[in-house]
Short mmCIF file of C-alpha atoms and ligand atoms in Angstrom, two decimals:
data_model
loop_
_atom_site.label_atom_id
_atom_site.label_comp_id
_atom_site.label_asym_id
_atom_site.label_seq_id
_atom_site.Cartn_x
_atom_site.Cartn_y
_atom_site.Cartn_z
CA UNK A 90 -14.93 11.93 7.73
CA UNK A 91 -13.25 8.67 6.78
CA UNK A 92 -9.59 7.74 7.07
CA UNK A 93 -7.38 5.67 4.76
CA UNK A 94 -3.89 4.44 5.67
CA UNK A 95 -1.75 3.98 2.58
CA UNK A 96 1.60 2.18 2.62
CA UNK A 97 3.97 3.35 -0.10
CA UNK A 98 2.35 6.75 -0.64
CA UNK A 99 5.56 8.39 -1.85
CA UNK A 100 5.20 7.28 -5.49
CA UNK A 101 3.07 5.49 -8.05
CA UNK A 102 -0.27 3.94 -7.03
CA UNK A 103 0.00 5.01 -3.40
CA UNK A 104 0.62 8.67 -4.19
CA UNK A 105 -2.17 8.77 -6.82
CA UNK A 106 -4.55 7.12 -4.34
CA UNK A 107 -3.66 9.64 -1.63
CA UNK A 108 -4.43 12.49 -4.04
CA UNK A 109 -7.74 11.01 -5.16
CA UNK A 110 -8.99 10.27 -1.63
CA UNK A 111 -7.91 13.76 -0.56
CA UNK A 112 -10.04 15.22 -3.37
CA UNK A 113 -12.95 13.29 -1.86
CA UNK A 114 -12.15 14.69 1.59
CA UNK A 115 -10.84 11.58 3.29
CA UNK A 116 -8.27 12.00 6.05
CA UNK A 117 -5.00 10.30 5.17
CA UNK A 118 -2.25 8.42 6.93
CA UNK A 119 0.54 8.33 4.38
CA UNK A 120 3.59 6.13 4.83
CA UNK A 121 6.85 5.28 3.09
CA UNK A 122 10.60 5.47 3.67
CA UNK A 123 11.24 8.77 1.84
CA UNK A 124 10.48 11.44 4.45
CA UNK A 125 10.96 14.39 2.08
CA UNK A 126 8.30 13.05 -0.27
CA UNK A 127 5.88 12.40 2.60
CA UNK A 128 6.36 15.95 3.89
CA UNK A 129 5.86 17.45 0.43
CA UNK A 130 2.68 15.43 -0.16
CA UNK A 131 1.31 16.25 3.28
CA UNK A 132 1.89 19.98 2.67
CA UNK A 133 0.36 19.88 -0.81
CA UNK A 134 -2.77 18.00 0.22
CA UNK A 135 -3.50 19.89 3.44
CA UNK A 136 -3.13 23.19 1.52
CA UNK A 137 -5.53 22.04 -1.19
CA UNK A 138 -8.25 20.23 0.77
CA UNK A 139 -10.02 20.52 4.16
CA UNK A 140 -8.50 17.29 5.46
CA UNK A 141 -6.00 16.08 8.04
CA UNK A 142 -2.89 14.22 6.87
CA UNK A 143 -0.55 12.27 9.11
CA UNK A 144 2.83 11.19 7.74
CA UNK A 145 4.50 8.12 9.21
CA UNK A 146 7.97 7.40 7.90
CA UNK A 147 8.95 3.76 8.31
CA UNK A 148 10.11 0.64 6.50
CA UNK A 149 7.38 -2.02 6.29
CA UNK A 150 10.07 -4.73 6.48
CA UNK A 151 10.96 -3.69 10.01
CA UNK A 152 8.47 -5.22 12.47
CA UNK A 153 9.49 -2.93 15.33
CA UNK A 154 9.00 0.16 13.14
CA UNK A 155 5.60 -1.12 12.00
CA UNK A 156 4.52 -1.80 15.60
CA UNK A 157 5.73 1.62 16.77
CA UNK A 158 4.05 3.44 13.89
CA UNK A 159 0.64 1.90 14.58
CA UNK A 160 1.04 2.17 18.37
CA UNK A 161 1.78 5.90 17.93
CA UNK A 162 -1.71 6.58 16.53
CA UNK A 163 -3.74 8.77 18.86
CA UNK A 164 -7.45 9.60 19.09
CA UNK A 165 -9.34 9.54 15.81
CA UNK A 166 -6.27 8.40 13.89
CA UNK A 167 -6.96 4.93 15.28
CA UNK A 168 -10.24 4.90 13.35
CA UNK A 169 -8.80 3.53 10.13
CA UNK A 170 -11.59 2.80 7.68
CA UNK A 171 -9.36 1.51 4.88
CA UNK A 172 -5.87 0.02 4.99
CA UNK A 173 -4.28 0.04 1.54
CA UNK A 174 -1.38 -2.39 1.62
CA UNK A 175 0.42 -1.09 -1.44
CA UNK A 176 4.15 -0.82 -0.57
CA UNK A 177 6.03 -3.31 -2.69
CA UNK A 178 8.46 -3.91 -5.47
CA UNK A 179 10.09 -6.23 -7.93
CA UNK A 180 13.86 -6.37 -7.58
CA UNK A 181 15.46 -7.71 -10.75
CA UNK A 182 14.04 -10.08 -13.35
CA UNK A 183 15.82 -13.22 -14.46
CA UNK A 184 16.08 -16.99 -14.19
CA UNK A 185 15.96 -18.63 -10.78
CA UNK A 186 19.46 -20.10 -11.22
CA UNK A 187 20.96 -16.61 -11.50
CA UNK A 188 18.86 -14.93 -8.81
CA UNK A 189 20.30 -12.62 -6.19
CA UNK A 190 19.53 -13.57 -2.60
CA UNK A 191 19.32 -9.96 -1.46
CA UNK A 192 16.72 -9.19 -4.17
CA UNK A 193 14.64 -12.20 -3.15
CA UNK A 194 14.82 -11.25 0.49
CA UNK A 195 13.84 -7.67 -0.25
CA UNK A 196 10.78 -8.78 -2.24
CA UNK A 197 9.67 -11.38 0.29
CA UNK A 198 10.26 -9.04 3.24
CA UNK A 199 8.41 -6.13 1.63
CA UNK A 200 5.64 -7.72 -0.43
CA UNK A 201 4.71 -10.52 1.97
CA UNK A 202 6.10 -9.82 5.43
CA UNK A 203 5.50 -6.05 5.33
CA UNK A 204 1.93 -6.64 4.21
CA UNK A 205 1.16 -9.17 6.94
CA UNK A 206 2.83 -7.03 9.62
CA UNK A 207 0.49 -4.19 8.64
CA UNK A 208 -2.54 -6.46 8.64
CA UNK A 209 -1.60 -7.87 12.05
CA UNK A 210 -1.18 -4.41 13.61
CA UNK A 211 -4.14 -2.65 11.99
CA UNK A 212 -6.77 -5.44 12.09
CA UNK A 213 -7.22 -5.21 15.91
CA UNK A 214 -8.07 -1.49 15.56
CA UNK A 215 -10.71 -2.42 12.99
CA UNK A 216 -12.01 -5.32 15.11
CA UNK A 217 -12.48 -2.91 18.03
CA UNK A 218 -14.81 -0.86 15.81
CA UNK A 219 -16.45 -3.90 14.20
CA UNK A 220 -15.77 -2.43 10.76
CA UNK A 221 -13.01 -1.79 8.28
CA UNK A 222 -11.65 -2.63 4.86
CA UNK A 223 -8.24 -3.99 3.93
CA UNK A 224 -7.24 -3.64 0.29
CA UNK A 225 -4.10 -5.52 -0.70
CA UNK A 226 -2.20 -4.77 -3.88
CA UNK A 227 -1.29 -7.99 -5.69
CA UNK A 228 -0.63 -8.09 -9.44
CA UNK A 229 -1.10 -9.86 -12.72
CA UNK A 230 1.96 -11.65 -11.34
CA UNK A 231 -0.35 -13.05 -8.65
CA UNK A 232 -2.34 -14.82 -11.37
CA UNK A 233 0.42 -15.81 -13.77
CA UNK A 234 3.94 -17.09 -13.27
CA UNK A 235 6.04 -15.75 -16.14
CA UNK A 236 9.67 -16.66 -16.86
CA UNK A 237 12.11 -14.53 -14.92
CA UNK A 238 9.39 -13.41 -12.50
CA UNK A 239 9.81 -16.39 -10.15
CA UNK A 240 10.12 -14.80 -6.68
CA UNK A 241 8.13 -11.65 -7.51
CA UNK A 242 5.31 -13.83 -8.90
CA UNK A 243 5.56 -15.99 -5.76
CA UNK A 244 5.14 -12.97 -3.50
CA UNK A 245 2.09 -11.75 -5.40
CA UNK A 246 0.49 -15.23 -5.45
CA UNK A 247 1.05 -15.17 -1.69
CA UNK A 248 -0.70 -11.79 -1.37
CA UNK A 249 -3.78 -13.22 -3.05
CA UNK A 250 -3.76 -16.39 -0.90
CA UNK A 251 -3.23 -14.47 2.34
CA UNK A 252 -6.05 -12.11 1.39
CA UNK A 253 -8.51 -14.92 0.68
CA UNK A 254 -7.71 -16.67 3.94
CA UNK A 255 -7.84 -13.44 5.96
CA UNK A 256 -11.25 -12.67 4.49
CA UNK A 257 -12.49 -15.79 6.31
CA UNK A 258 -10.72 -14.83 9.56
CA UNK A 259 -12.10 -11.30 9.56
CA UNK A 260 -15.62 -12.17 8.40
CA UNK A 261 -17.17 -12.25 11.90
CA UNK A 262 -15.79 -8.75 12.51
CA UNK A 263 -17.45 -7.20 9.45
CA UNK A 264 -14.09 -6.40 7.90
CA UNK A 265 -13.84 -6.52 4.15
CA UNK A 266 -10.67 -7.86 2.52
CA UNK A 267 -10.13 -7.04 -1.14
CA UNK A 268 -7.37 -7.38 -3.68
CA UNK A 269 -6.40 -5.30 -6.67
CA UNK A 270 -4.28 -7.01 -9.31
CA UNK A 271 -2.95 -4.63 -11.96
CA UNK A 272 -1.04 -5.43 -15.14
CA UNK A 273 1.63 -3.15 -16.58
CA UNK A 274 1.43 0.35 -15.11
CA UNK A 275 3.85 3.19 -15.72
CA UNK A 276 5.12 4.18 -12.26
CA UNK A 277 8.59 3.98 -10.69
CA UNK A 278 8.06 0.19 -10.58
CA UNK A 279 10.29 -0.73 -13.56
CA UNK A 280 12.95 1.83 -12.62
CA UNK A 281 13.14 0.12 -9.22
CA UNK A 282 13.01 -3.36 -10.78
CA UNK A 283 15.92 -2.56 -13.10
CA UNK A 284 17.82 -0.68 -10.38
CA UNK A 285 17.78 2.77 -11.95
CA UNK A 286 18.36 1.65 -15.57
CA UNK A 287 15.97 4.14 -17.22
CA UNK A 288 16.40 2.78 -20.74
CA UNK A 289 15.41 -0.72 -19.65
CA UNK A 290 12.55 0.65 -17.57
CA UNK A 291 11.18 2.85 -20.36
CA UNK A 292 11.33 -0.08 -22.81
CA UNK A 293 8.70 -1.92 -20.72
CA UNK A 294 6.14 0.75 -21.62
CA UNK A 295 7.11 1.42 -25.25
CA UNK A 296 4.69 0.94 -28.15
CA UNK A 297 1.44 0.77 -26.17
CA UNK A 298 -0.52 2.65 -23.54
CA UNK A 299 0.19 1.13 -20.12
CA UNK A 300 -2.04 1.77 -17.11
CA UNK A 301 -1.50 5.03 -15.23
CA UNK A 302 -1.30 5.26 -11.46
CA UNK A 303 -4.57 7.23 -11.56
CA UNK A 304 -6.35 4.23 -13.17
CA UNK A 305 -5.46 2.13 -10.15
CA UNK A 306 -6.46 4.90 -7.74
CA UNK A 307 -9.88 5.06 -9.42
CA UNK A 308 -10.39 1.32 -8.95
CA UNK A 309 -9.31 1.51 -5.31
CA UNK A 310 -11.74 4.39 -4.71
CA UNK A 311 -14.53 2.32 -6.30
CA UNK A 312 -13.73 -0.61 -4.01
CA UNK A 313 -13.56 1.59 -0.92
CA UNK A 314 -16.85 3.36 -1.52
CA UNK A 315 -19.26 0.48 -2.07
CA UNK A 316 -22.23 0.11 0.29
CA UNK A 317 -21.60 -1.66 3.60
CA UNK A 318 -23.00 -4.98 2.32
CA UNK A 319 -20.86 -5.08 -0.85
CA UNK A 320 -17.29 -6.36 -0.97
CA UNK A 321 -15.46 -6.23 -4.28
CA UNK A 322 -13.31 -9.28 -3.74
CA UNK A 323 -10.81 -8.51 -6.48
CA UNK A 324 -10.23 -6.17 -9.38
CA UNK A 325 -7.96 -7.59 -12.05
CA UNK A 326 -7.11 -4.63 -14.26
CA UNK A 327 -4.97 -4.67 -17.40
CA UNK A 328 -4.08 -2.15 -20.08
CA UNK A 329 -6.32 -2.68 -23.11
CA UNK A 330 -3.18 -3.53 -25.10
CA UNK A 331 -2.15 -6.32 -22.68
CA UNK A 332 -3.69 -9.82 -22.79
CA UNK A 333 -1.31 -11.72 -20.50
CA UNK A 334 1.96 -11.05 -18.69
CA UNK A 335 3.86 -11.88 -21.87
CA UNK A 336 1.42 -10.88 -24.64
CA UNK A 337 1.14 -7.16 -25.31
CA UNK A 338 0.06 -5.62 -28.60
CA UNK A 339 2.83 -3.15 -29.39
CA UNK A 340 2.95 -0.68 -32.28
CA UNK A 341 6.25 -0.75 -34.09
CA UNK A 342 7.33 2.26 -36.15
P1 LIG B 66 6.46 2.58 -7.16
O1 LIG B 66 7.88 2.12 -7.18
O2 LIG B 66 6.09 3.78 -7.96
O3 LIG B 66 5.98 2.79 -5.63
C1 LIG B 66 6.29 1.84 -4.65
C2 LIG B 66 5.98 2.40 -3.28
O4 LIG B 66 6.29 1.39 -2.31
C3 LIG B 66 6.80 3.62 -2.94
O5 LIG B 66 5.98 4.58 -2.32
C4 LIG B 66 7.83 3.11 -1.94
O6 LIG B 66 8.13 4.11 -0.99
C5 LIG B 66 7.05 1.97 -1.27
N1 LIG B 66 7.94 0.99 -0.66
C6 LIG B 66 8.78 0.12 -1.29
N2 LIG B 66 9.49 -0.57 -0.37
C7 LIG B 66 9.08 -0.14 0.86
C8 LIG B 66 9.44 -0.45 2.19
N3 LIG B 66 10.38 -1.39 2.45
N4 LIG B 66 8.84 0.20 3.20
C9 LIG B 66 7.90 1.14 2.95
N5 LIG B 66 7.52 1.48 1.72
C10 LIG B 66 8.10 0.86 0.68
O7 LIG B 66 5.62 1.32 -7.66
P2 LIG B 66 4.03 1.08 -7.88
O8 LIG B 66 3.23 2.22 -7.40
O9 LIG B 66 3.87 0.60 -9.24
O10 LIG B 66 3.85 -0.17 -6.92
C11 LIG B 66 2.92 -0.24 -5.86
C12 LIG B 66 2.49 -1.69 -5.68
O11 LIG B 66 1.87 -2.13 -6.88
C13 LIG B 66 3.63 -2.68 -5.43
O12 LIG B 66 3.18 -3.61 -4.48
C14 LIG B 66 3.82 -3.36 -6.79
O13 LIG B 66 4.35 -4.65 -6.65
C15 LIG B 66 2.41 -3.39 -7.29
N6 LIG B 66 2.18 -3.52 -8.72
C16 LIG B 66 2.77 -2.66 -9.62
C17 LIG B 66 2.49 -2.79 -10.98
C18 LIG B 66 3.13 -1.92 -12.01
O14 LIG B 66 3.21 -2.35 -13.19
N7 LIG B 66 3.54 -0.71 -11.69
C19 LIG B 66 1.55 -3.79 -11.47
C20 LIG B 66 1.00 -4.63 -10.44
C21 LIG B 66 1.29 -4.48 -9.12
P3 LIG B 66 9.59 4.44 -0.41
O15 LIG B 66 10.59 4.09 -1.46
O16 LIG B 66 9.52 5.91 -0.08
O17 LIG B 66 9.69 3.60 0.82
C1 LIG B 67 3.79 -5.79 -12.02
C2 LIG B 67 3.26 -6.34 -13.28
O1 LIG B 67 3.66 -8.03 -15.16
O2 LIG B 67 5.60 -6.77 -14.36
O3 LIG B 67 3.28 -6.44 -10.91
O4 LIG B 67 4.65 -8.52 -13.03
S1 LIG B 67 4.35 -7.46 -13.97
#
């Protein structure tokens, strides 16, 4: 049986990916800060499928917590076949001259530093087995730099650059490094970005069919289940109605 470690499994892409891999009888290490959601998901998935689920509640921004979480893995839990570095967020959207330092720090600490902390701690476990697959979640914002997206776009460009460089570093160890870059997807993402303003968040997805979390889970499953000699370097996935970060075909009534 294979094992996937998913950061940010308490909502959105991470939760949908946990459910899909569980259906395919993968063991899961699910992580996030919201313990109640982790416990609920663990209960639901172990009741439904013949799999083992380990919940690790920690903040990816906290290096000591990341180190402790990975050091706590015992026995077969160390045999991580896939690390899905998914935890992340946009905090706010607006011009650089009006930006909030705490938002910038949260995005940089989560989307970049959290991701590299996880890679640094998990890669040695994969190297010891001479196999493994790291899938990093970037974004359309890792390809384009749209107005008001400044720091978020910067973090996602960084995810793509770090992934490409790490692919070279990990090549001799037979470890695949892949990226998935989604466009607009209806998760808790916009609610978090607009700090609980549901009207503003809902408006992002009005008038067209955005991606669903399950669409991203399907792509991740495809990446994770290719033959040993195949690495899908990147999946760049958009809603059919979206052409670029700023051009979406919306129906108006
Ligand atoms: P959600 O807000 O639905 O989920 C985000 C997940 O990240 C949650 O499980 C949350 O868990 C976790 N998370 C956030 N901060 C931390 C932290 N400091 N420590 C640990 N976990 C954390 O958003 P999505 O599922 O949409 O987002 C997942 C990834 O996809 C992000 O990296 C996002 O940037 C990216 N993305 C999203 C797109 C979209 O349109 N939705 C498009 C392209 C990329 P908890 O709060 O419990 O800690
Ligand atoms: C989320 C997609 O276009 O809001 O990463 O940046 S976008």
